[in-house]
Coordinates of C-alpha atoms in Angstrom, one line a residue:
M794 CA -12.7 6.9 -5.3
P795 CA -9.7 8.1 -7.3
A796 CA -6.1 8.1 -6.1
K797 CA -5.7 10.1 -3.0
T798 CA -3.9 13.4 -2.4
G799 CA -1.4 14.1 0.4
A800 CA -4.1 16.0 2.4
Q801 CA -6.4 13.0 2.2
Y802 CA -3.6 10.6 3.3
I803 CA -3.1 12.9 6.4
E804 CA -6.8 13.1 7.1
R805 CA -7.2 9.4 7.0
L806 CA -4.4 9.0 9.5
K807 CA -6.0 11.5 11.8
K808 CA -9.3 9.8 11.6
A809 CA -8.0 6.3 12.0
N810 CA -6.1 7.1 15.3
N811 CA -3.8 4.0 14.9
N812 CA -2.6 2.4 18.1
I813 CA 1.0 3.3 18.0
Y814 CA 3.5 3.6 21.0
I815 CA 6.9 5.4 20.8
H816 CA 9.2 6.7 23.5
G817 CA 7.1 5.2 26.2
E818 CA 3.8 6.9 25.3
R819 CA 0.7 6.2 23.1
V820 CA 0.7 8.6 20.1
E821 CA -2.5 10.7 20.1
D822 CA -2.0 12.1 16.5
V823 CA 0.7 10.6 14.3
T824 CA 0.5 13.6 12.0
E825 CA 1.5 15.9 14.7
H826 CA 3.9 13.8 16.9
P827 CA 7.5 15.1 16.8
A828 CA 8.9 11.6 15.9
L829 CA 6.4 11.0 13.1
K830 CA 5.1 14.2 11.6
N831 CA 8.0 14.8 9.3
V832 CA 7.9 11.4 7.6
V833 CA 4.1 11.7 7.4
K834 CA 4.8 15.0 5.4
S835 CA 7.2 13.1 3.2
M836 CA 4.6 10.4 2.5
A837 CA 2.0 13.0 1.8
R838 CA 4.4 14.5 -0.8
L839 CA 4.4 11.2 -2.7
Y840 CA 0.6 11.3 -3.0
D841 CA 0.6 14.9 -4.1
L842 CA 3.1 14.0 -6.8
Q843 CA 0.5 11.8 -8.3
Y844 CA -1.5 14.8 -9.3
E845 CA 1.5 17.0 -10.2
K846 CA 2.6 14.4 -12.8
P847 CA -0.7 12.6 -13.6
D848 CA 0.5 11.4 -17.0
K849 CA 3.3 9.5 -15.3
M850 CA 1.8 8.6 -11.9
L851 CA -1.9 7.7 -12.7
Y852 CA -3.8 5.5 -15.1
T853 CA -7.5 4.8 -15.6
S854 CA -8.9 2.0 -13.5
P855 CA -10.2 -1.0 -15.6
T856 CA -13.3 -1.3 -13.3
T857 CA -14.3 2.2 -12.2
G858 CA -12.8 4.5 -14.8
D859 CA -11.2 6.5 -12.0
K860 CA -7.6 7.7 -12.1
V861 CA -5.7 5.4 -9.8
G862 CA -2.0 5.1 -8.8
M863 CA 0.3 3.8 -11.6
T864 CA 2.2 1.7 -9.0
F865 CA -0.8 -0.6 -8.7
L866 CA -0.8 -1.3 -12.4
Q867 CA -1.0 -4.9 -13.6
P868 CA 1.4 -4.7 -16.5
K869 CA 0.3 -6.5 -19.7
T870 CA 3.2 -5.4 -21.9
I871 CA 6.9 -4.5 -21.5
D872 CA 5.9 -0.9 -22.0
D873 CA 3.5 -1.2 -19.1
L874 CA 6.2 -2.6 -16.9
I875 CA 8.5 0.3 -17.8
L876 CA 5.7 2.8 -17.2
R877 CA 5.1 1.4 -13.7
R878 CA 8.9 1.4 -13.0
E879 CA 9.2 5.0 -14.0
A880 CA 6.4 6.0 -11.6
M881 CA 8.2 4.1 -8.8
Q882 CA 11.4 6.0 -9.6
E883 CA 9.6 9.3 -9.5
W884 CA 8.7 8.5 -6.0
A885 CA 12.2 7.3 -5.1
R886 CA 13.8 10.5 -6.4
T887 CA 12.0 12.6 -3.8
S888 CA 14.1 10.9 -1.0
G889 CA 17.2 9.8 -3.0
G890 CA 15.9 6.3 -2.5
M891 CA 16.1 6.6 1.2
M892 CA 12.5 5.6 1.8
G893 CA 12.7 1.8 1.5
R894 CA 9.1 1.2 2.2
S895 CA 7.4 3.8 0.1
P896 CA 3.9 2.6 -0.9
D897 CA 4.8 1.2 -4.2
Y898 CA 6.7 -1.7 -2.6
L899 CA 3.5 -3.3 -1.2
N900 CA 1.3 -2.1 -4.0
A901 CA 3.4 -4.4 -6.3
E902 CA 2.8 -7.3 -3.9
V903 CA -0.9 -6.7 -3.6
M904 CA -1.1 -6.6 -7.4
A905 CA 0.8 -9.8 -7.9
M906 CA -1.1 -11.6 -5.2
G907 CA -4.4 -10.4 -6.5
V908 CA -4.0 -11.4 -10.1
N909 CA -2.0 -14.7 -9.5
N910 CA -4.3 -16.0 -6.8
S911 CA -4.9 -19.6 -7.8
L912 CA -2.5 -20.9 -5.1
F913 CA -4.7 -19.6 -2.4
A914 CA -7.6 -21.6 -3.8
E915 CA -5.9 -24.9 -2.8
A916 CA -7.3 -24.6 0.7
D917 CA -10.5 -22.8 -0.3
P918 CA -11.7 -21.0 -3.4
M919 CA -12.8 -18.1 -1.0
F920 CA -9.2 -17.2 -0.3
A921 CA -8.3 -16.7 -4.0
E922 CA -11.4 -14.5 -4.4
N923 CA -10.4 -12.6 -1.2
A924 CA -7.0 -11.8 -2.8
R925 CA -8.5 -10.7 -6.0
N926 CA -11.0 -8.5 -4.2
Y927 CA -8.3 -7.0 -1.9
Y928 CA -6.2 -5.9 -4.8
E929 CA -9.1 -4.0 -6.3
Y930 CA -10.0 -2.5 -3.0
A931 CA -6.5 -1.3 -2.3
R932 CA -6.1 0.0 -5.9
E933 CA -9.5 1.8 -5.9
N934 CA -8.9 3.4 -2.5
D935 CA -5.2 4.1 -2.8
I936 CA -4.6 2.1 0.5
S937 CA -1.2 2.6 2.0
L938 CA 0.3 -0.6 3.6
T939 CA 2.8 -1.7 6.0
H940 CA 3.6 -5.4 6.4
T941 CA 5.1 -7.9 8.9
L942 CA 6.5 -11.3 8.2
I943 CA 9.2 -12.2 10.7
H944 CA 8.8 -14.2 13.9
P945 CA 10.4 -12.9 17.1
Q946 CA 14.1 -13.8 17.6
V947 CA 13.6 -16.1 20.5
N948 CA 15.6 -19.3 19.6
R949 CA 16.4 -19.5 15.9
A950 CA 17.7 -23.1 16.4
K951 CA 14.1 -24.3 16.9
A952 CA 10.9 -24.2 14.9
Q953 CA 8.1 -22.1 16.2
H954 CA 6.2 -25.1 17.6
E955 CA 9.4 -26.2 19.5
Q956 CA 9.8 -22.8 21.2
K957 CA 9.7 -22.6 25.0
D958 CA 6.8 -20.2 24.7
A959 CA 5.3 -21.4 21.5
N960 CA 2.5 -18.8 21.7
V961 CA 4.8 -15.8 21.6
A962 CA 4.8 -15.8 17.7
L963 CA 1.6 -14.7 15.9
H964 CA -0.6 -17.8 15.6
L965 CA -4.0 -18.9 15.0
V966 CA -6.2 -19.1 18.1
E967 CA -9.7 -19.8 16.7
K968 CA -11.8 -20.1 13.6
N969 CA -15.5 -19.2 13.7
K970 CA -18.2 -18.6 11.2
D971 CA -17.3 -14.9 10.9
G972 CA -13.5 -15.1 10.7
I973 CA -10.4 -16.0 12.7
I974 CA -8.8 -14.9 16.0
V975 CA -5.1 -14.4 16.1
D976 CA -2.6 -13.6 18.9
G977 CA 1.1 -13.0 19.3
I978 CA 4.0 -10.9 18.1
R979 CA 5.4 -10.2 14.7
L980 CA 8.4 -8.1 13.5
L981 CA 9.2 -5.7 11.9
A982 CA 6.7 -3.2 10.4
T983 CA 8.5 -0.3 8.7
Q984 CA 6.1 2.7 8.7
G985 CA 4.0 0.8 11.2
G986 CA 1.1 3.1 12.3
I987 CA 1.6 5.8 9.5
T988 CA -0.2 3.7 6.9
D989 CA -3.9 2.6 6.4
E990 CA -3.5 -1.1 6.7
L991 CA -1.3 -4.0 7.7
M992 CA -0.5 -7.0 5.6
V993 CA 0.6 -10.2 7.5
F994 CA 2.5 -12.5 5.2
P995 CA 4.5 -15.7 5.8
S996 CA 8.2 -15.7 6.6
T997 CA 10.0 -18.5 4.4
V998 CA 13.5 -18.0 5.7
K999 CA 13.1 -21.4 7.3
K1000 CA 10.6 -23.7 5.5
A1001 CA 7.7 -24.6 7.8
G1002 CA 6.1 -28.0 8.1
E1003 CA 2.7 -29.1 9.1
L1004 CA 3.5 -28.6 12.8
D1005 CA 3.9 -24.9 12.0
D1006 CA 0.4 -24.7 10.4
P1007 CA -0.9 -22.4 13.3
Y1008 CA 1.7 -19.8 12.4
S1009 CA 1.0 -20.0 8.6
L1010 CA -1.1 -17.0 8.1
A1011 CA -1.8 -14.3 5.5
F1012 CA -4.3 -11.5 5.9
A1013 CA -4.8 -7.8 5.7
I1014 CA -6.5 -5.6 8.3
P1015 CA -6.9 -1.8 9.1
N1016 CA -4.2 -0.5 11.4
N1017 CA -6.7 0.7 13.9
T1018 CA -8.2 -2.8 14.4
K1019 CA -9.0 -3.6 18.0
G1020 CA -6.2 -5.4 19.8
L1021 CA -3.5 -4.3 17.3
K1022 CA -0.6 -2.3 18.7
F1023 CA 2.5 -0.9 16.9
L1024 CA 5.5 -0.7 19.3
S1025 CA 7.9 1.6 17.6
R1026 CA 11.7 1.7 18.2
E1027 CA 13.4 5.0 19.1
S1028 CA 13.0 7.6 16.4
F1029 CA 16.1 8.8 14.6
D1030 CA 14.4 12.1 13.7
Y1031 CA 15.7 14.2 16.6
G1032 CA 13.7 17.3 15.7
K1033 CA 16.7 19.0 14.1
S1034 CA 16.5 21.2 11.1
E1035 CA 16.5 19.8 7.5
W1036 CA 19.8 21.7 7.1
D1037 CA 21.4 19.8 10.1
H1038 CA 19.8 16.4 9.3
P1039 CA 18.7 16.6 5.7
L1040 CA 17.7 12.9 5.6
S1041 CA 16.6 11.9 9.0
S1042 CA 14.5 14.9 9.5
R1043 CA 12.3 13.9 6.5
F1044 CA 12.7 10.2 5.7
E1045 CA 12.9 8.4 9.0
E1046 CA 10.3 5.7 8.4
G1047 CA 10.6 3.9 11.8
D1048 CA 10.3 0.2 12.5
A1049 CA 7.8 -1.4 14.8
I1050 CA 7.1 -4.5 16.7
V1051 CA 3.5 -5.6 16.0
S1052 CA 1.4 -7.0 18.9
F1053 CA -1.8 -8.8 18.2
E1054 CA -4.0 -9.3 21.3
N1055 CA -6.8 -11.8 20.2
V1056 CA -7.4 -9.8 17.0
F1057 CA -10.4 -10.6 14.9
V1058 CA -9.8 -10.9 11.2
P1059 CA -13.0 -11.4 9.0
W1060 CA -13.0 -14.2 6.5
E1061 CA -13.0 -11.8 3.6
R1062 CA -9.6 -10.4 4.6
V1063 CA -7.9 -13.9 5.0
F1064 CA -5.8 -15.3 2.2
V1065 CA -4.0 -18.2 4.0
C1066 CA -5.2 -19.9 7.2
G1067 CA -3.2 -22.8 8.8
N1068 CA -1.6 -24.1 5.6
S1069 CA 2.2 -24.1 5.8
S1070 CA 2.6 -25.5 2.3
V1071 CA 0.8 -22.5 0.7
C1072 CA 2.7 -20.1 3.0
N1073 CA 6.0 -21.5 1.8
R1074 CA 5.1 -21.1 -1.8
T1075 CA 3.2 -17.8 -1.7
F1076 CA 5.9 -15.2 -2.6
R1077 CA 7.3 -17.3 -5.5
E1078 CA 4.2 -18.9 -7.0
T1079 CA 2.1 -15.6 -7.0
N1080 CA 5.2 -13.8 -8.5
A1081 CA 4.9 -11.3 -5.7
V1082 CA 8.8 -11.7 -5.0
V1083 CA 9.4 -10.9 -8.7
H1084 CA 7.3 -7.7 -8.7
M1085 CA 8.5 -6.6 -5.3
S1086 CA 12.1 -7.2 -6.4
H1087 CA 11.5 -5.1 -9.5
Q1088 CA 10.4 -2.2 -7.3
V1089 CA 13.4 -2.7 -5.0
I1090 CA 15.9 -2.7 -7.8
A1091 CA 14.4 0.3 -9.4
K1092 CA 14.7 2.1 -6.1
N1093 CA 18.3 1.0 -5.7
V1094 CA 19.2 2.4 -9.1
V1095 CA 18.0 5.8 -7.7
K1096 CA 19.7 5.3 -4.4
T1097 CA 23.0 4.5 -6.1
E1098 CA 22.6 7.5 -8.4
F1099 CA 22.1 9.8 -5.3
L1100 CA 25.0 8.3 -3.5
L1101 CA 27.3 8.8 -6.5
G1102 CA 26.2 12.3 -6.8
V1103 CA 27.1 13.0 -3.2
V1104 CA 30.5 11.4 -3.7
L1105 CA 31.3 13.4 -6.9
N1106 CA 30.2 16.6 -5.2
I1107 CA 32.6 15.9 -2.2
M1108 CA 35.4 15.1 -4.6
D1109 CA 34.8 18.5 -6.3
A1110 CA 34.2 20.4 -3.1
I1111 CA 37.7 19.7 -1.6
G1112 CA 39.6 19.1 -4.8
I1113 CA 40.5 15.5 -4.5
D1114 CA 39.1 14.3 -7.8
Q1115 CA 42.5 14.2 -9.5
F1116 CA 44.0 11.6 -7.2
Q1117 CA 44.2 8.0 -8.5
H1118 CA 42.8 6.3 -5.5
V1119 CA 39.9 8.7 -5.3
Q1120 CA 39.0 8.2 -8.9
D1121 CA 39.2 4.5 -8.4
K1122 CA 36.8 4.6 -5.5
G1123 CA 34.4 6.7 -7.7
T1124 CA 34.8 4.1 -10.4
E1125 CA 33.6 1.4 -7.9
I1126 CA 30.3 3.2 -7.4
M1127 CA 30.0 4.0 -11.2
L1128 CA 30.5 0.3 -12.0
T1129 CA 27.9 -0.7 -9.4
L1130 CA 25.4 1.8 -10.8
E1131 CA 25.8 0.7 -14.4
T1132 CA 25.7 -3.1 -13.4
I1133 CA 22.4 -2.7 -11.5
K1134 CA 20.9 -0.7 -14.3
S1135 CA 21.9 -3.5 -16.7
H1136 CA 20.2 -6.0 -14.4
L1137 CA 17.0 -3.9 -14.4
Y1138 CA 17.1 -3.5 -18.2
R1139 CA 17.5 -7.3 -18.7
A1140 CA 14.7 -8.0 -16.2
E1141 CA 12.3 -5.7 -18.1
H1142 CA 13.3 -6.5 -21.6
S1143 CA 13.3 -10.3 -21.0
A1144 CA 9.9 -10.2 -19.3
K1145 CA 7.3 -12.7 -20.2
L1146 CA 3.5 -13.1 -19.6
D1147 CA 2.6 -15.4 -16.7
S1148 CA -0.5 -17.5 -16.5
S1149 CA -2.5 -14.6 -15.3
G1150 CA -1.6 -12.5 -18.2
T1151 CA 0.7 -10.3 -16.2
M1152 CA 4.0 -9.2 -17.8
T1153 CA 6.5 -10.4 -15.3
P1154 CA 10.1 -9.4 -15.2
D1155 CA 13.0 -11.9 -15.6
F1156 CA 13.5 -13.1 -12.1
E1157 CA 17.1 -14.4 -12.7
A1158 CA 18.3 -10.8 -13.3
L1159 CA 16.4 -9.4 -10.4
N1160 CA 17.4 -12.2 -8.0
A1161 CA 21.0 -11.7 -8.9
A1162 CA 20.7 -8.0 -8.3
R1163 CA 18.8 -8.3 -5.0
T1164 CA 21.3 -10.9 -3.7
W1165 CA 24.3 -8.8 -4.7
Y1166 CA 23.2 -5.3 -3.6
P1167 CA 23.4 -6.0 0.1
R1168 CA 27.0 -7.0 -0.4
V1169 CA 28.0 -3.8 -2.2
Y1170 CA 26.0 -1.1 -0.4
P1171 CA 28.1 -1.2 2.7
R1172 CA 31.2 -0.8 0.5
M1173 CA 29.8 2.3 -1.2
I1174 CA 28.9 3.8 2.1
E1175 CA 32.5 3.1 3.3
I1176 CA 33.8 4.9 0.2
L1177 CA 31.7 8.0 1.0
R1178 CA 32.9 8.0 4.6
V1179 CA 36.6 7.5 3.6
L1180 CA 36.5 10.3 1.1
G1181 CA 34.7 12.7 3.5
A1182 CA 37.5 11.8 6.0
S1183 CA 37.8 14.4 8.8
G1184 CA 35.3 16.6 7.1
L1185 CA 32.6 14.4 8.4
M1186 CA 33.7 15.1 12.0
G1187 CA 34.0 18.9 12.1
I1188 CA 30.6 19.8 10.9
P1189 CA 28.9 22.8 12.7
T1190 CA 25.2 23.2 12.7
E1191 CA 23.0 25.8 11.0
A1192 CA 22.8 27.6 14.3
D1193 CA 26.6 28.0 14.4
F1194 CA 26.6 29.8 11.0
S1195 CA 23.7 32.0 12.1
H1196 CA 25.7 33.2 15.1
E1197 CA 26.9 36.8 14.7
E1198 CA 30.4 36.2 16.1
I1199 CA 31.4 32.7 14.9
G1200 CA 29.4 32.5 11.7
P1201 CA 31.8 34.5 9.6
I1202 CA 34.7 32.5 11.0
L1203 CA 33.2 29.2 10.1
N1204 CA 32.1 30.4 6.6
R1205 CA 35.7 31.4 5.9
G1206 CA 37.5 28.5 7.7
L1207 CA 35.4 25.7 6.2
Q1208 CA 35.3 26.9 2.6
G1209 CA 36.1 24.4 -0.1
K1210 CA 37.6 24.6 -3.6
N1211 CA 34.4 26.3 -5.1
L1212 CA 32.1 26.6 -2.1
D1213 CA 31.9 28.8 0.9
G1214 CA 32.0 27.3 4.4
Y1215 CA 28.2 27.3 4.7
E1216 CA 27.7 25.4 1.4
R1217 CA 30.4 23.0 1.9
T1218 CA 29.2 22.1 5.5
Q1219 CA 25.7 21.6 4.2
L1220 CA 27.1 19.1 1.6
F1221 CA 29.1 17.3 4.3
R1222 CA 26.1 17.1 6.7
L1223 CA 24.3 15.2 4.0
A1224 CA 27.2 12.8 3.7
W1225 CA 27.3 12.4 7.4
D1226 CA 23.6 11.7 7.5
M1227 CA 24.0 9.0 4.9
T1228 CA 26.9 7.3 6.7
M1229 CA 27.5 8.1 10.4
S1230 CA 24.3 9.2 11.9
A1231 CA 21.8 6.8 13.4
F1232 CA 19.7 7.2 10.3
G1233 CA 22.6 6.4 8.0
S1234 CA 23.6 3.3 10.1
R1235 CA 20.1 2.0 10.0
Q1236 CA 20.0 2.5 6.2
M1237 CA 23.1 0.3 5.8
H1238 CA 21.7 -2.4 8.2
Y1239 CA 18.4 -2.1 6.4
E1240 CA 19.9 -2.7 2.9
Y1241 CA 22.1 -5.6 4.3
Y1242 CA 19.1 -7.5 5.5
F1243 CA 16.5 -6.2 3.1
F1244 CA 15.5 -9.7 1.8
G1245 CA 17.0 -11.6 4.7
D1246 CA 20.4 -12.9 5.8
P1247 CA 22.7 -12.3 2.8
V1248 CA 24.5 -15.5 3.4
R1249 CA 21.3 -17.5 3.3
M1250 CA 20.3 -15.5 0.4
G1251 CA 23.5 -16.5 -1.3
M1252 CA 23.0 -20.2 -0.4
A1253 CA 19.5 -20.0 -1.9
F1254 CA 20.8 -18.3 -5.0
F1255 CA 23.6 -21.0 -5.4
E1256 CA 21.2 -23.9 -4.9
G1257 CA 18.7 -22.6 -7.4
Y1258 CA 21.2 -21.5 -10.1
E1259 CA 21.3 -23.6 -13.2
K1260 CA 24.7 -25.2 -12.9
D1261 CA 24.6 -28.3 -15.1
K1262 CA 25.0 -26.5 -18.4
Y1263 CA 28.3 -24.9 -17.2
K1264 CA 29.6 -28.1 -15.9
G1265 CA 28.6 -29.8 -19.1
Y1266 CA 30.4 -27.0 -21.1
V1267 CA 33.6 -27.9 -19.5
Q1268 CA 33.0 -31.7 -19.7
D1269 CA 32.4 -31.3 -23.4
F1270 CA 35.6 -29.3 -23.8
L1271 CA 37.6 -32.1 -21.9
D1272 CA 36.0 -34.8 -24.0
Q1273 CA 37.4 -33.3 -27.1
T1274 CA 41.0 -33.8 -25.8
K1275 CA 40.5 -37.4 -24.8
T1276 CA 42.0 -40.2 -26.7
K1277 CA 41.6 -43.7 -25.3
K1278 CA 41.3 -43.7 -21.6
P1279 CA 44.2 -45.8 -20.1
H1280 CA 43.5 -48.7 -17.8
F1281 CA 44.9 -48.2 -14.3
S1282 CA 45.5 -51.4 -12.4
G1283 CA 44.2 -51.6 -8.9
V1284 CA 41.7 -48.7 -9.3

């Protein structure tokens, strides 16, 4: 079938009746539940956009001839890579980059895993074929995905097999002729329950060894699979109007604990089964981390553009743009934006074909950007908060402005340089929702830990960086100044 529409996305969710719990109750219909219906509409908007801008958002399937989502594209050229990125950014602009798990993130992973599948064949050729087939299935049916890859935070000082309750984490229970049985808990499925399927992939924050083989799993299953439960955190969509909560009322994706209660996974859906070596190498050797990072940095460009736009509008709204310290803060965000755009440009224009014939971005550029952005996003949010100052505290609601008696007072008393009170307050409510609301706080935490602990990310970046040539450069320079090395007695 061709790429789906928003109505088809919603209809699938209704029919699936995914097993999701939130606020102490099982959700009967995620498309109507107060905590979920608005983000479902935002997701549906993404799928409708595919048909509103088909030249940018769709391409012809190489196997069926149907029009399928551009974000599934296996790029063969740099132009293909740019086309796919432009489609990703079209989606990101609908939310100002605030939907961190829009479908393109995992579409990129599925593509990379599906075409770079030889690693999976180390255990059994069947697993490589499964990965290839799943990519085609997801592309041809426009499958929306959530994923989970983190073990519960029980005792981080110990490996999974050393835990007091070694069975709390998702693990292999049984293999049989039809598939595998798995049981346990995984974290942290963003958009859990409002997508079609779940991908389970390995966490490689700590390298696993053979004793962790039972926890070394990769597979994909429908979200309504028997025994699968999504246990969602409290929603930050409080049912307020889009005027009052312009971001959280539309883009609150949710995050869920995933419970597997003796869940059956058929063999054709398994990619890794009990092989820690393959798990440790999956993201890098399939280039999944490269293509996922490409999507993330493309999204972060849009997010930074949006944040800069809010900052500039606030400067103009209250007439602070002529002050030196204000301009300097704006410059910080501008420099961040231009730097991350440069990383993205280098990544795309230094791309090379990998062994599968996929045009793969320069990971050095993407790795630097994804390691750096968690360190600067909190600073940009701080700048927005500082410039908003007390204006982020005294922000009435839409209902206040609609009140016959106090509305006119607020409209006059809260006016800005070129805005009336209603318009100025609407802008400041947006800034508040980006910085000080529960939604905004979650966004900052989310960006900070997007790819894992930033300190560990930095350590990994340092360890993998090519250092010898820079050390050699200095040594060569020093060698030019040497004469005969003196002899030092007693040394």
